[in-house]
Short mmCIF file of C-alpha atoms and ligand atoms in Angstrom, two decimals:
data_model
loop_
_atom_site.label_atom_id
_atom_site.label_comp_id
_atom_site.label_asym_id
_atom_site.label_seq_id
_atom_site.Cartn_x
_atom_site.Cartn_y
_atom_site.Cartn_z
CA MET I 1 119.93 109.41 112.75
CA SER I 2 120.83 105.75 113.31
CA SER I 3 121.96 103.92 110.17
CA PRO I 4 120.35 100.62 109.33
CA SER I 5 122.74 97.69 109.58
CA PRO I 6 124.12 96.51 106.20
CA LYS I 7 122.69 92.99 106.42
CA PRO I 8 121.80 90.94 103.35
CA PHE I 9 118.25 90.75 102.12
CA LYS I 10 116.35 88.43 99.85
CA ASN I 11 114.80 89.46 96.56
CA PRO I 12 111.66 87.29 96.69
CA ARG I 13 111.33 87.42 92.92
CA ALA I 14 114.88 86.23 92.24
CA GLN I 15 113.66 82.61 92.39
CA TYR I 16 111.85 83.12 89.08
CA ASP I 17 113.75 83.22 85.80
CA PHE I 18 112.93 86.54 84.15
CA LYS I 19 115.72 86.03 81.61
CA GLY I 20 117.54 89.26 82.35
CA ARG I 21 114.39 91.34 82.72
CA THR I 22 114.44 93.92 85.55
CA CYS I 23 111.99 96.64 86.50
CA SER I 24 113.42 99.87 87.87
CA ILE I 25 111.69 102.88 89.34
CA VAL I 26 113.66 105.25 87.17
CA SER I 27 112.28 108.48 88.60
CA VAL I 28 109.53 110.07 90.65
CA GLY I 29 107.95 113.50 90.39
CA SER I 30 105.17 115.35 92.15
CA TYR I 31 103.02 118.42 91.95
CA VAL I 32 100.81 120.19 94.47
CA PRO I 33 98.52 123.14 93.70
CA GLU I 34 99.64 126.60 94.74
CA ARG I 35 96.73 127.53 96.99
CA VAL I 36 97.40 126.79 100.66
CA LEU I 37 94.50 126.35 103.09
CA THR I 38 95.74 126.54 106.68
CA ASN I 39 94.09 125.36 109.87
CA GLY I 40 93.74 129.07 110.70
CA ASP I 41 91.73 129.55 107.49
CA LEU I 42 89.47 126.63 108.48
CA GLU I 43 88.92 128.19 111.92
CA LYS I 44 87.30 131.12 110.12
CA MET I 45 85.07 128.82 108.04
CA MET I 46 83.70 126.42 110.71
CA ASP I 47 83.71 125.40 114.35
CA THR I 48 87.20 123.92 114.55
CA SER I 49 90.62 124.90 115.86
CA ASP I 50 94.23 124.64 114.84
CA GLU I 51 94.83 122.97 118.21
CA TRP I 52 92.24 120.22 117.54
CA ILE I 53 93.41 119.50 114.00
CA THR I 54 97.12 119.53 114.84
CA SER I 55 96.84 117.42 117.98
CA ARG I 56 94.41 114.85 116.48
CA THR I 57 95.98 114.55 113.04
CA GLY I 58 99.31 116.39 112.70
CA ILE I 59 97.95 118.36 109.72
CA ARG I 60 98.69 122.11 109.63
CA GLU I 61 97.74 122.99 106.07
CA ARG I 62 96.68 121.43 102.79
CA ARG I 63 96.73 122.41 99.09
CA ILE I 64 93.54 123.16 97.19
CA ALA I 65 93.41 123.02 93.39
CA ALA I 66 92.05 125.98 91.43
CA ASP I 67 88.50 125.76 90.04
CA ASP I 68 89.86 125.15 86.55
CA GLU I 69 92.55 122.70 87.67
CA PHE I 70 91.44 119.06 87.60
CA THR I 71 92.88 115.71 88.67
CA SER I 72 94.24 115.15 85.15
CA ASP I 73 96.08 118.51 85.30
CA LEU I 74 97.70 117.64 88.64
CA GLY I 75 98.62 114.18 87.34
CA ALA I 76 100.02 115.53 84.07
CA LYS I 77 102.22 118.05 85.90
CA ALA I 78 103.60 115.36 88.23
CA ALA I 79 104.15 113.09 85.22
CA LEU I 80 106.07 115.73 83.27
CA ARG I 81 108.37 116.26 86.26
CA ALA I 82 109.02 112.52 86.56
CA MET I 83 109.63 112.26 82.78
CA GLN I 84 112.09 115.13 82.87
CA LYS I 85 114.05 113.52 85.71
CA ALA I 86 114.07 110.17 83.89
CA GLY I 87 115.14 111.85 80.67
CA ILE I 88 112.35 110.23 78.67
CA THR I 89 110.00 111.67 76.08
CA ALA I 90 106.24 111.16 75.93
CA ASP I 91 106.44 108.87 72.90
CA GLN I 92 108.49 106.37 74.91
CA ILE I 93 105.60 105.69 77.32
CA ASP I 94 103.77 102.42 76.65
CA LEU I 95 101.19 102.52 79.44
CA ILE I 96 99.67 105.13 81.77
CA ILE I 97 97.99 104.03 84.98
CA VAL I 98 96.22 106.70 87.03
CA ALA I 99 95.21 105.78 90.57
CA THR I 100 92.45 108.11 91.74
CA ILE I 101 89.09 108.34 93.50
CA THR I 102 88.48 111.79 92.04
CA PRO I 103 88.58 111.27 88.28
CA ASP I 104 87.83 114.36 86.17
CA MET I 105 84.58 112.60 85.24
CA PRO I 106 83.14 109.04 85.52
CA PHE I 107 84.38 108.35 81.98
CA PRO I 108 86.52 108.58 79.95
CA SER I 109 89.32 107.70 82.31
CA THR I 110 91.59 110.35 83.78
CA ALA I 111 94.50 108.31 82.37
CA CYS I 112 93.23 109.05 78.84
CA LEU I 113 92.98 112.76 79.67
CA VAL I 114 96.55 112.70 81.05
CA GLN I 115 97.72 110.90 77.90
CA GLU I 116 96.48 113.82 75.82
CA LYS I 117 97.89 116.46 78.17
CA ILE I 118 101.41 115.02 78.14
CA GLY I 119 101.26 113.94 74.49
CA ALA I 120 101.92 110.25 75.14
CA HIS I 121 99.94 109.20 72.08
CA ARG I 122 101.42 105.70 71.82
CA ALA I 123 100.42 104.77 75.36
CA ALA I 124 97.56 102.58 76.52
CA ALA I 125 95.79 104.20 79.45
CA PHE I 126 93.47 103.21 82.26
CA ASP I 127 92.40 104.28 85.74
CA LEU I 128 92.78 102.20 88.85
CA GLU I 129 90.53 102.64 91.89
CA ALA I 130 92.02 101.45 95.14
CA ALA I 131 91.57 104.74 97.04
CA CYS I 132 94.55 105.68 99.22
CA SER I 133 96.24 102.36 98.37
CA GLY I 134 96.15 103.09 94.64
CA PHE I 135 99.76 104.08 94.11
CA ILE I 136 101.14 100.79 95.47
CA TYR I 137 98.54 98.87 93.46
CA GLY I 138 99.69 100.87 90.41
CA LEU I 139 103.39 100.25 91.01
CA GLU I 140 102.79 96.52 91.34
CA ILE I 141 100.63 96.37 88.19
CA GLY I 142 103.18 98.41 86.23
CA HIS I 143 105.95 96.15 87.49
CA GLN I 144 104.07 93.06 86.33
CA PHE I 145 103.53 94.50 82.84
CA ILE I 146 107.25 95.19 82.53
CA MET I 147 108.40 91.84 83.88
CA SER I 148 105.99 90.02 81.55
CA ARG I 149 107.62 91.86 78.59
CA THR I 150 104.27 93.44 77.66
CA TYR I 151 105.63 96.98 78.05
CA ASP I 152 109.03 98.62 78.52
CA THR I 153 108.00 101.98 79.99
CA VAL I 154 105.07 102.49 82.34
CA LEU I 155 103.94 105.76 83.93
CA VAL I 156 102.16 105.30 87.26
CA ILE I 157 100.35 108.30 88.70
CA GLY I 158 98.50 108.88 91.96
CA ALA I 159 96.42 112.04 91.60
CA GLU I 160 93.52 113.54 93.53
CA LYS I 161 91.37 116.63 93.65
CA LEU I 162 89.74 115.62 96.93
CA SER I 163 88.53 119.17 97.50
CA SER I 164 85.90 118.38 94.82
CA ILE I 165 84.25 115.68 97.00
CA ILE I 166 84.80 117.16 100.46
CA ASP I 167 81.71 118.15 102.40
CA TRP I 168 82.80 121.53 103.74
CA SER I 169 79.93 121.42 106.25
CA ASP I 170 81.32 118.25 107.89
CA ARG I 171 84.18 119.19 110.20
CA ASN I 172 84.82 115.50 110.93
CA THR I 173 86.21 115.02 107.43
CA CYS I 174 86.82 118.30 105.63
CA VAL I 175 89.88 119.26 107.68
CA LEU I 176 91.70 116.05 106.75
CA PHE I 177 92.11 116.09 102.98
CA GLY I 178 94.02 117.97 100.27
CA ASP I 179 94.86 117.91 96.56
CA GLY I 180 98.03 116.81 94.78
CA ALA I 181 99.71 114.26 92.54
CA GLY I 182 102.79 112.08 92.34
CA ALA I 183 104.15 109.98 89.48
CA ALA I 184 106.74 107.29 88.86
CA ILE I 185 108.37 106.04 85.68
CA LEU I 186 108.99 102.29 85.59
CA GLN I 187 111.30 100.84 82.98
CA ASN I 188 113.07 97.68 82.03
CA ARG I 189 116.56 98.90 82.86
CA PRO I 190 119.49 97.11 84.44
CA ASP I 191 119.58 99.61 87.34
CA SER I 192 119.70 98.28 90.87
CA HIS I 193 116.58 99.91 92.19
CA GLY I 194 113.02 98.69 91.97
CA LEU I 195 110.20 96.93 93.71
CA LEU I 196 111.56 93.89 95.57
CA THR I 197 108.09 92.83 96.58
CA ALA I 198 104.62 94.25 97.11
CA CYS I 199 101.50 92.95 98.80
CA MET I 200 97.96 94.17 98.25
CA GLY I 201 94.82 93.43 100.24
CA ALA I 202 91.15 94.31 100.38
CA ASP I 203 88.08 93.78 102.58
CA GLY I 204 84.82 94.75 100.89
CA SER I 205 82.78 93.85 103.97
CA LYS I 206 83.91 97.19 105.45
CA ALA I 207 83.17 99.27 102.35
CA GLY I 208 80.77 101.47 104.32
CA LEU I 209 83.46 102.88 106.60
CA LEU I 210 84.74 105.29 103.97
CA SER I 211 82.81 106.01 100.80
CA MET I 212 81.08 108.47 98.51
CA PRO I 213 77.62 106.89 98.11
CA GLY I 214 76.27 108.99 95.23
CA GLY I 215 77.05 109.23 91.54
CA GLY I 216 77.40 105.55 90.67
CA SER I 217 74.95 102.97 89.34
CA GLN I 218 73.56 102.35 92.83
CA CYS I 219 72.67 105.96 93.41
CA PRO I 220 72.83 108.10 90.28
CA ALA I 221 72.73 111.86 90.66
CA THR I 222 69.23 113.19 91.35
CA ALA I 223 67.94 116.27 93.09
CA LYS I 224 67.35 114.00 96.11
CA SER I 225 70.89 112.61 96.11
CA VAL I 226 72.30 116.13 95.97
CA GLU I 227 70.00 117.26 98.75
CA GLY I 228 71.07 114.23 100.81
CA ARG I 229 74.73 115.22 100.32
CA LEU I 230 75.47 111.79 98.86
CA HIS I 231 78.09 113.14 96.45
CA TYR I 232 80.53 113.85 99.25
CA LEU I 233 83.06 111.69 101.02
CA ARG I 234 81.83 110.11 104.27
CA MET I 235 83.92 108.39 106.89
CA ASP I 236 83.55 106.63 110.22
CA GLY I 237 86.85 108.05 111.50
CA LYS I 238 87.29 105.93 114.62
CA GLU I 239 86.67 102.56 112.93
CA THR I 240 88.76 103.57 109.92
CA PHE I 241 91.59 104.52 112.27
CA LYS I 242 91.60 101.10 113.99
CA ASN I 243 91.45 99.22 110.70
CA ALA I 244 94.22 101.37 109.24
CA VAL I 245 96.65 100.58 112.06
CA ASN I 246 95.97 96.82 111.92
CA ALA I 247 96.06 96.51 108.12
CA MET I 248 99.18 98.64 107.66
CA LEU I 249 101.02 96.71 110.33
CA HIS I 250 100.00 93.39 108.80
CA ALA I 251 101.04 94.48 105.27
CA ALA I 252 104.39 95.90 106.42
CA LYS I 253 105.26 92.71 108.31
CA GLU I 254 104.31 90.60 105.30
CA VAL I 255 106.70 92.34 102.88
CA LEU I 256 109.53 92.45 105.42
CA LYS I 257 109.10 88.71 105.95
CA ARG I 258 109.18 88.03 102.22
CA CYS I 259 112.47 89.94 101.91
CA GLU I 260 113.81 88.17 105.03
CA ILE I 261 114.71 91.48 106.62
CA GLY I 262 113.99 93.20 109.90
CA ALA I 263 112.59 96.70 110.15
CA ASP I 264 116.09 97.75 111.29
CA GLN I 265 117.28 97.31 107.70
CA ILE I 266 114.81 99.82 106.31
CA LYS I 267 116.39 103.23 105.73
CA CYS I 268 113.08 105.03 105.36
CA VAL I 269 109.45 104.10 105.99
CA ILE I 270 107.06 106.07 103.78
CA PRO I 271 103.54 105.51 105.12
CA HIS I 272 100.23 106.77 103.78
CA GLN I 273 99.86 110.29 105.14
CA ALA I 274 96.40 110.22 106.77
CA ASN I 275 97.02 110.88 110.43
CA ARG I 276 100.22 111.30 112.46
CA ARG I 277 98.75 109.10 115.21
CA ILE I 278 98.18 106.25 112.73
CA ILE I 279 101.73 106.59 111.43
CA ASP I 280 103.16 106.59 114.96
CA ALA I 281 101.06 103.59 116.03
CA VAL I 282 102.23 101.54 113.02
CA THR I 283 105.91 102.50 113.12
CA ASP I 284 106.14 102.15 116.94
CA ARG I 285 104.85 98.61 116.64
CA LEU I 286 107.32 97.88 113.87
CA GLY I 287 110.10 99.22 116.09
CA VAL I 288 111.06 102.02 113.70
CA GLU I 289 112.13 105.25 115.38
CA SER I 290 110.62 108.49 114.05
CA GLU I 291 113.90 109.60 112.40
CA ARG I 292 113.42 106.81 109.83
CA VAL I 293 109.79 107.67 109.07
CA PHE I 294 109.02 110.18 106.31
CA VAL I 295 106.11 112.46 107.18
CA ASN I 296 104.86 115.43 105.17
CA LEU I 297 101.17 115.40 106.11
CA GLU I 298 101.57 118.65 108.06
CA LYS I 299 101.89 120.39 104.64
CA TYR I 300 99.41 118.46 102.50
CA GLY I 301 96.95 116.53 104.68
CA ASN I 302 95.63 113.28 103.27
CA THR I 303 95.94 113.28 99.46
CA SER I 304 94.72 109.67 99.09
CA ALA I 305 96.33 107.95 96.06
CA ALA I 306 98.84 110.80 95.71
CA SER I 307 100.03 110.58 99.30
CA VAL I 308 102.95 108.11 99.19
CA ALA I 309 103.85 109.19 95.65
CA ILE I 310 104.41 112.79 96.76
CA ALA I 311 106.17 111.60 99.91
CA LEU I 312 108.50 109.30 97.95
CA ASP I 313 109.44 112.16 95.64
CA GLU I 314 110.13 114.48 98.57
CA ALA I 315 112.12 111.79 100.40
CA VAL I 316 114.34 111.33 97.33
CA GLU I 317 114.68 115.06 96.62
CA SER I 318 115.61 115.84 100.23
CA GLY I 319 118.28 113.12 100.30
CA ARG I 320 116.44 111.06 102.92
CA VAL I 321 116.86 108.07 100.59
CA THR I 322 119.79 107.47 98.29
CA GLN I 323 120.82 104.74 95.91
CA GLY I 324 120.86 101.26 97.42
CA ASP I 325 118.63 102.15 100.40
CA LEU I 326 115.72 99.91 101.29
CA ILE I 327 112.41 101.78 101.53
CA LEU I 328 109.16 100.48 103.00
CA LEU I 329 105.95 101.93 101.54
CA VAL I 330 102.77 101.11 103.44
CA VAL I 331 99.25 102.27 102.65
CA PHE I 332 95.60 101.93 103.64
CA GLY I 333 92.37 103.28 102.22
CA ALA I 334 88.71 102.94 101.35
CA GLY I 335 87.51 99.60 100.09
CA LEU I 336 88.92 98.70 102.48
CA THR I 337 92.24 98.33 100.71
CA TRP I 338 95.81 98.18 101.92
CA GLY I 339 99.27 97.36 100.69
CA ALA I 340 102.99 97.54 101.31
CA ALA I 341 106.13 97.37 99.22
CA VAL I 342 109.85 97.10 99.75
CA ILE I 343 111.86 99.11 97.24
CA GLU I 344 115.59 98.95 96.73
CA TRP I 345 116.33 102.51 95.65
O1 UT7 K 401 93.00 107.76 104.04
C1 UT7 K 401 92.08 106.82 104.43
C2 UT7 K 401 92.21 106.53 105.82
N1 UT7 K 401 91.75 107.58 106.66
C3 UT7 K 401 92.09 107.52 107.91
O2 UT7 K 401 92.83 106.64 108.24
C4 UT7 K 401 91.51 108.47 108.91
C5 UT7 K 401 91.23 107.72 110.19
N2 UT7 K 401 90.61 108.47 111.27
C6 UT7 K 401 91.20 109.53 111.89
O3 UT7 K 401 92.23 109.97 111.49
C7 UT7 K 401 90.55 110.07 113.14
O4 UT7 K 401 89.55 109.19 113.57
C8 UT7 K 401 89.94 111.48 112.96
C9 UT7 K 401 91.06 112.50 112.83
C10 UT7 K 401 89.04 111.52 111.76
C11 UT7 K 401 89.13 111.85 114.20
O5 UT7 K 401 89.93 111.76 115.37
P1 UT7 K 401 89.33 111.11 116.69
O6 UT7 K 401 90.34 111.25 117.74
O7 UT7 K 401 88.88 109.72 116.32
O8 UT7 K 401 88.15 112.09 117.00
P2 UT7 K 401 86.61 111.74 117.20
O9 UT7 K 401 85.99 111.33 115.92
O10 UT7 K 401 86.50 110.80 118.35
O11 UT7 K 401 86.03 113.12 117.65
C12 UT7 K 401 86.31 113.64 118.92
C13 UT7 K 401 85.57 114.94 119.08
C14 UT7 K 401 84.09 114.87 118.76
O12 UT7 K 401 83.41 115.65 119.68
P3 UT7 K 401 82.59 114.98 120.88
O13 UT7 K 401 81.55 114.14 120.22
O14 UT7 K 401 83.58 114.17 121.65
O15 UT7 K 401 82.05 116.16 121.64
C15 UT7 K 401 84.01 115.52 117.40
O16 UT7 K 401 82.76 116.14 117.18
O17 UT7 K 401 86.14 115.93 118.23
C16 UT7 K 401 85.09 116.56 117.49
N3 UT7 K 401 85.61 116.95 116.20
C17 UT7 K 401 86.17 118.14 115.97
N4 UT7 K 401 86.40 119.19 116.76
C18 UT7 K 401 87.01 120.26 116.21
C19 UT7 K 401 85.63 116.22 115.06
N5 UT7 K 401 86.21 116.93 114.07
C20 UT7 K 401 86.55 118.13 114.60
C21 UT7 K 401 87.17 119.27 114.10
N6 UT7 K 401 87.39 120.30 114.93
N7 UT7 K 401 87.57 119.36 112.82
#
């Protein structure tokens, strides 16, 4: 593996006087359900093949939560792992942000349900909906709360039970997604690692490319909406693919520019895990060889808001990133939404 050159970089936020305040990503943790659904299993359920799924997406298997295991359970388990690694107790947490498109229910928020499950009774809690981009949105929001001195400890979770909104009769989408959760603890600590910069974007004019039309105020649940299969995820795969490549490339370039670094200085790129071909198209254009790109979608498929959170945890646990490394996170999802971040680990 080629090592990135040890060139200097700019902390874009250093120009502001935060009076000694710093925001560190103190730890990450993740959890995936036990049940594995392989491409071979899907072959028995519908007209598809391991060959098609692997060659078009890179996905070999995905995790499926148990019937009595909900998004809040996955999120709570990931959170407890992150808390244990950080050495913090639940009563230290000031704020819980849960990024998800599969909340346990429309309200109350999944963040409130996680608060109860982990016993973080002091914490404020809310959900954030930015689809697959949600974890970067959450990290940036958590960072802002810490730098503004509003809170000292923020728990950011990306958690999804996508199997609950997958249309198992639609082979175009059902083979792509899986369940899981990842979490990060942000704190005001004088450690070296944290978010150097993050950018977030959105384009609501393309909302129709990837959506679940039913269940909201526009189309509440009725016998007709159920019959019309409106409570399932729908996607125009080809258009979403093109938009994903362009938006991720744009976001990655933006954060690299802000830090005045080249892609050669990034130790590890952790992209949203939707499709191997999207990841390759983005990283090829950035000039990052595959050895510096973290990919785990063969095991989990697309877990939306949990995707980069799980990948970051696995990258750290496997030693792919170590203290002082620069990491590039880059994401894209329904909305449309996108984002990127440079982290000094
Ligand atoms: O996380 C949010 C972002 N999500 C994404 O970024 C996903 C973006 N999109 C994609 O990853 C890809 O577009 C897909 C993987 C969804 C589809 O790949 P594709 O190369 O764009 O395939 P396609 O839609 O052009 O379909 C090609 C063929 C079609 O058959 P015909 O019409 O050419 O005869 C499909 O019916 O493949 C067929 N097909 C399948 N065949 C076997 C679609 N799904 C399957 C399947 N198994 N599961």
